XYZ file of C-alpha atoms in Angstrom:
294
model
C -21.664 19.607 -3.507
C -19.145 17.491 -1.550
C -19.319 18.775 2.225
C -18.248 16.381 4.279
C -20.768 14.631 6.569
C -21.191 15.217 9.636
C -20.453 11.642 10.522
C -18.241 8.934 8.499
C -20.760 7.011 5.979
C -22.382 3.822 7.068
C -20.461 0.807 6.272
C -23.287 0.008 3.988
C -23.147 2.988 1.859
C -19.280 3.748 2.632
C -18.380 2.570 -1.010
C -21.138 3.845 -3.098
C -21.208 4.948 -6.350
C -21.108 8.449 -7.103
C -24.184 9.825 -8.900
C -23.621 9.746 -12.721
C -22.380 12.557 -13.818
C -20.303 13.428 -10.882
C -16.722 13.752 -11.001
C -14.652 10.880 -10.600
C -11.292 10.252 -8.913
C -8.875 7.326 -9.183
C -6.309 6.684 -6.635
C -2.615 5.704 -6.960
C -1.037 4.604 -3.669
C 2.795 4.132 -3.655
C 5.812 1.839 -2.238
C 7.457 2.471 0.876
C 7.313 -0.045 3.190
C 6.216 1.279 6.895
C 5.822 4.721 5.374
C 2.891 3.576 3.149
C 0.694 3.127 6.231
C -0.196 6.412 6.162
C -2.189 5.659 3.039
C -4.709 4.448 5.968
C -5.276 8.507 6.319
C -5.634 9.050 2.805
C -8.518 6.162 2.825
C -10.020 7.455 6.441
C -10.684 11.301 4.218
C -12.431 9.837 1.257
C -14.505 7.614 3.661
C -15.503 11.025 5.543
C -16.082 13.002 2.136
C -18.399 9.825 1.411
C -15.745 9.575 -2.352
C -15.081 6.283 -3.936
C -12.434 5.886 -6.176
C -13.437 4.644 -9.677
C -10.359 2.405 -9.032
C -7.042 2.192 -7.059
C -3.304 1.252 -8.306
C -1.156 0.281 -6.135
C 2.798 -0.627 -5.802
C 4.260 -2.695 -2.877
C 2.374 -1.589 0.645
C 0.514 0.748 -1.767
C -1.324 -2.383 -3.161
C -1.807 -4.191 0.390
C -3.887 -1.443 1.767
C -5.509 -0.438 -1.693
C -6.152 -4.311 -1.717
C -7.934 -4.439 1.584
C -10.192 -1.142 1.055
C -10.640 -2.624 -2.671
C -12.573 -5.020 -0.480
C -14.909 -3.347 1.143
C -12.863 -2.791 3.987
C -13.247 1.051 5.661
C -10.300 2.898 6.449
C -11.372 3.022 9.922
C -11.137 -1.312 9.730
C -7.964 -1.009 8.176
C -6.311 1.382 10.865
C -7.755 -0.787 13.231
C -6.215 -4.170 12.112
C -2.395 -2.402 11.342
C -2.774 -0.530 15.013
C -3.575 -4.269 16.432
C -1.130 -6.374 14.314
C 2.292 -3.792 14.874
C 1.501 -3.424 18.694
C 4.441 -5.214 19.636
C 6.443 -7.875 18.019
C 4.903 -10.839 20.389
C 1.026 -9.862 19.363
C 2.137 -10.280 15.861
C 3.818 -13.545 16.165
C 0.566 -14.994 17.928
C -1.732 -13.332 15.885
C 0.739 -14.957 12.966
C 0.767 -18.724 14.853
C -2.935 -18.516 14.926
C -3.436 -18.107 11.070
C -0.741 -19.904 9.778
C -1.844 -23.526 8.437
C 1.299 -24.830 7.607
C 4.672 -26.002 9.233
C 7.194 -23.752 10.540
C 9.820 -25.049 8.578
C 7.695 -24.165 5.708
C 8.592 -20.410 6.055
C 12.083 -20.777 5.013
C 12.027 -23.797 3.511
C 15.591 -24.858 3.167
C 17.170 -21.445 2.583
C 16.998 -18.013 5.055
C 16.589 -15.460 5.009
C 14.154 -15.094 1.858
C 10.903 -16.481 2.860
C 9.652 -19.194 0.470
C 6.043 -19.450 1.108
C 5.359 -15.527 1.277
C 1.936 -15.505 0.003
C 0.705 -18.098 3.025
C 2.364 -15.488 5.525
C 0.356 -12.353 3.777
C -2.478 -14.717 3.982
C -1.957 -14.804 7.483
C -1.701 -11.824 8.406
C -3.866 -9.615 6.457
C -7.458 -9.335 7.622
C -10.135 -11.473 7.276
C -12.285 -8.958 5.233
C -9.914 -9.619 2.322
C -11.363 -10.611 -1.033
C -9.915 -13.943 -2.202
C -9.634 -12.825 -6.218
C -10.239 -9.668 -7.983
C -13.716 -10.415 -9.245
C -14.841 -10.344 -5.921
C -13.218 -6.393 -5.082
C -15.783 -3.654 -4.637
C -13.234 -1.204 -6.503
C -11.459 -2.665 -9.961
C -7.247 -2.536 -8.549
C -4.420 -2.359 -10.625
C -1.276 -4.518 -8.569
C 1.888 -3.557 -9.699
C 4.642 -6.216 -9.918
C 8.139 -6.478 -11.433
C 8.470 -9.195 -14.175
C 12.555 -10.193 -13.298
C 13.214 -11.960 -16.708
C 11.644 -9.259 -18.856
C 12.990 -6.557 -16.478
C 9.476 -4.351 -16.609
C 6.379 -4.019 -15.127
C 3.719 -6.473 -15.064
C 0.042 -5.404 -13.717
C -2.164 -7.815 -12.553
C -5.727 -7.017 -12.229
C -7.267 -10.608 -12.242
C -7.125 -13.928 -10.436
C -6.104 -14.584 -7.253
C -5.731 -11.546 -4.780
C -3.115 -12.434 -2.276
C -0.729 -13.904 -5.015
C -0.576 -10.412 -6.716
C -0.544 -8.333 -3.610
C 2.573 -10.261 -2.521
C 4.161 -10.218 -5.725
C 3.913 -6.423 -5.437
C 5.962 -6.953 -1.893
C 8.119 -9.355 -2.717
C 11.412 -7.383 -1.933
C 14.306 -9.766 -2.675
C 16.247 -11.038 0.655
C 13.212 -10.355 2.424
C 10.636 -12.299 0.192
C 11.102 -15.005 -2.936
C 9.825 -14.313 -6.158
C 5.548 -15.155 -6.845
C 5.272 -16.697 -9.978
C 1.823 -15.918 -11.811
C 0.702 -16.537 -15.400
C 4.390 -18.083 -16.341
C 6.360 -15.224 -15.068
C 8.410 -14.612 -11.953
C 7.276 -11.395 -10.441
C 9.003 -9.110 -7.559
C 8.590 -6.251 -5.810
C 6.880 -3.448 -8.084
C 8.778 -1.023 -7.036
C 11.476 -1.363 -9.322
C 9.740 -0.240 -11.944
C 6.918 1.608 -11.051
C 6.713 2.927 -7.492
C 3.738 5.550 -7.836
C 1.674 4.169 -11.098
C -0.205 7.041 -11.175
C 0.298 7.083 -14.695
C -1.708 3.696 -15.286
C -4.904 5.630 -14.209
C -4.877 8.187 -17.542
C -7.888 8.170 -18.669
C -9.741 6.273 -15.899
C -11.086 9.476 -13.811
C -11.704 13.041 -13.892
C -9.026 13.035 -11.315
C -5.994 11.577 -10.093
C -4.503 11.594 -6.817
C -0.989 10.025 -6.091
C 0.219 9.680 -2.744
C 4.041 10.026 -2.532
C 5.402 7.816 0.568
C 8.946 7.233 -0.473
C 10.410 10.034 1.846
C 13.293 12.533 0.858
C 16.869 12.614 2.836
C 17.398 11.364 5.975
C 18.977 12.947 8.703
C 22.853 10.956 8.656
C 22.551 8.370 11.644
C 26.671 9.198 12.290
C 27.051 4.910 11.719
C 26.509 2.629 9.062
C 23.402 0.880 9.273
C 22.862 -2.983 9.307
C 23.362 -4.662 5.403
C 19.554 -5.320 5.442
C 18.985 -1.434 5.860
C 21.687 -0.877 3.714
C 19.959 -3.037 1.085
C 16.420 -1.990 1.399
C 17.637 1.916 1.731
C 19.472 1.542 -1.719
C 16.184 0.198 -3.272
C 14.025 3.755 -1.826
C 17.222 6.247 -3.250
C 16.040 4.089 -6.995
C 12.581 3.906 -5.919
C 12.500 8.186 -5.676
C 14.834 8.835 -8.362
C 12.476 7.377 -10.490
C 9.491 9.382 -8.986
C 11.348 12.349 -9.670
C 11.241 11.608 -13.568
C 7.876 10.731 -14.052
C 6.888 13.856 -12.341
C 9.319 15.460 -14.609
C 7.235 14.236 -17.588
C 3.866 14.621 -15.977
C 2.325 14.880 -12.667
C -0.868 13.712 -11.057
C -4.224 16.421 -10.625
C -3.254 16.045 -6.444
C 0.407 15.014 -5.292
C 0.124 14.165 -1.874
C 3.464 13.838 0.287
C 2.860 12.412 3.728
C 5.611 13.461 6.339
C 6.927 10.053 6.528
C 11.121 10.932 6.253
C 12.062 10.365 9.747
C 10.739 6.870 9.092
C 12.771 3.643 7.967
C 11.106 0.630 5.452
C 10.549 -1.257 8.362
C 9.507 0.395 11.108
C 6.497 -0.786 11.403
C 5.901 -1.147 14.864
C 5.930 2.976 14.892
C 2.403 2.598 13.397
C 0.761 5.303 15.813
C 3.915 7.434 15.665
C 3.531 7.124 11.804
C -0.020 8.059 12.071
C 0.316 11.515 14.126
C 3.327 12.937 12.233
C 1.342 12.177 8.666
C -2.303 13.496 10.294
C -1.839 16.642 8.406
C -1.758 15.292 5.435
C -5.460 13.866 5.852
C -6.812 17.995 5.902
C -4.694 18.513 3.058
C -5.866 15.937 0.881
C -9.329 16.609 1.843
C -8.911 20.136 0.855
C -7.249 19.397 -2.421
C -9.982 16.685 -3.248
C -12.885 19.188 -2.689
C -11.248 21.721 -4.723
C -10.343 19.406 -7.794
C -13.846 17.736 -8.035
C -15.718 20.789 -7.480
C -13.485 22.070 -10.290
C -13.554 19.351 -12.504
């Protein structure tokens, strides 16, 4: 019932609906900085099964990429734009001066490091096929953000797109906080960095995918404070993996083999791609499996 085509599916077709009375699958697509862009193979199987997720949730880099495919974007367009945008640092920066539409002195505004207009530098550098709100997504998304003065998770699944998706990023010392709908939002990843749990109910099945890495091999130095920082957050981001797992797991867990990887190395983006290529076959396995199952 779902062989995969001999071919990926027309872009036309790429995100149609699945015949009623199929199976359905939703997709939750975790935080992890760099290591989250091997979500891009998790996207590039379902395009080749010809599967569309009744709907994505997504946490941090989780909800950039689930944003863009949300869009109408294929996975193949997606690889494409991260593979030309981390080439080297210099591309970026010109592909960056190009889009930007504001003044320099705008990024920081008058304090640094934390960049104060976050949301025009996502803007800029995400790809042009990017819905502007939610209403206009092919596939409903769930962004998950941290709400700092209530100290819990906030989902937005309306309004503006690139507001939420940078919420959902905004680390703090890296990126201010987005305020939407009177609240003053951060990085989701403090409170729920796989939301796989938000998708009860949605599907037949749900698939996680698990980018937040286990132990690193010791580096024999202490690393700079903004590693130091950022590396703090994943040890909290994983512990509290580990217990929702504890209380209930996903239908398909997928684990990319992203550990040798730091938050921000993105400019490792085809390095990042061939150690994680097995976990495209295993999804894909898994995926046939559970629908045929279900």
């Amino acid at each position: 019932m779902l062989d995969s085509p001999k071919a990926p599916p027309a872009a036309s077709d790429r995100h149609a609906q699945r015949p009623a009375g199929e199976p359905t699958l939703a997709l939750a697509l975790g935080g992890g900085g760099a290591r989250g862009l091997s979500h891009i193979l998790i996207l590039e199987a379902l395009d080749e099964l010809g599967i569309r997720p009744t709907v994505i949730a997504g946490t941090s880099i989780g909800a950039l990429i689930g944003g863009a495919y949300a869009s109408g974007m294929s996975a193949a367009e997606i690889r494409d734009h991260c593979s030309d945008l981390f080439q080297k640092r210099s591309i970026l920066v010109r592909r960056f001066l190009r889009r930007w539409d504001g003044k320099l002195v705008d990024i920081w505004g008058s304090v640094a490091p934390p960049i104060a207009a976050a949301d025009r530098l996502l803007k800029a550098l995400m790809p042009h096929g990017l819905a502007e709100n939610f209403a206009e997504l092919e596939i409903p998304l769930l962004v998950v953000t941290t709400d700092f003065y209530a100290q819990d998770q906030y989902i937005v699944e309306s309004g503006g797109l690139i507001p939420a998706l940078t919420a959902s990023a905004a680390l703090p010392s890296l990126m201010r906080p987005i305020e939407i709908d009177g609240r003053l939002l951060i990085d989701g990843g403090f409170v729920n960095p796989l939301p796989f749990d938000l998708l009860a109910g949605r599907a037949d099945v749900i698939a996680a995918v698990d980018v937040s890495a286990g132990a690193q091999e010791a580096r024999g130095k202490s690393p700079p404070l903004i590693h130091t920082l950022i590396g703090a957050m994943q040890i909290s981001l994983r512990s509290i993996i580990q217990e929702k797992l504890r209380a209930g797991a996903p239908d398909i867990l997928i684990r990319p083999n992203v550990g040798p990887y730091k938050v921000l190395d993105f400019f490792k983006f085809d390095e990042i791609m061939d150690a994680c290529a097995e976990c495209k076959d295993d999804f894909k396995r898994q995926i046939e499996a559970r629908l045929m199952a279900a």
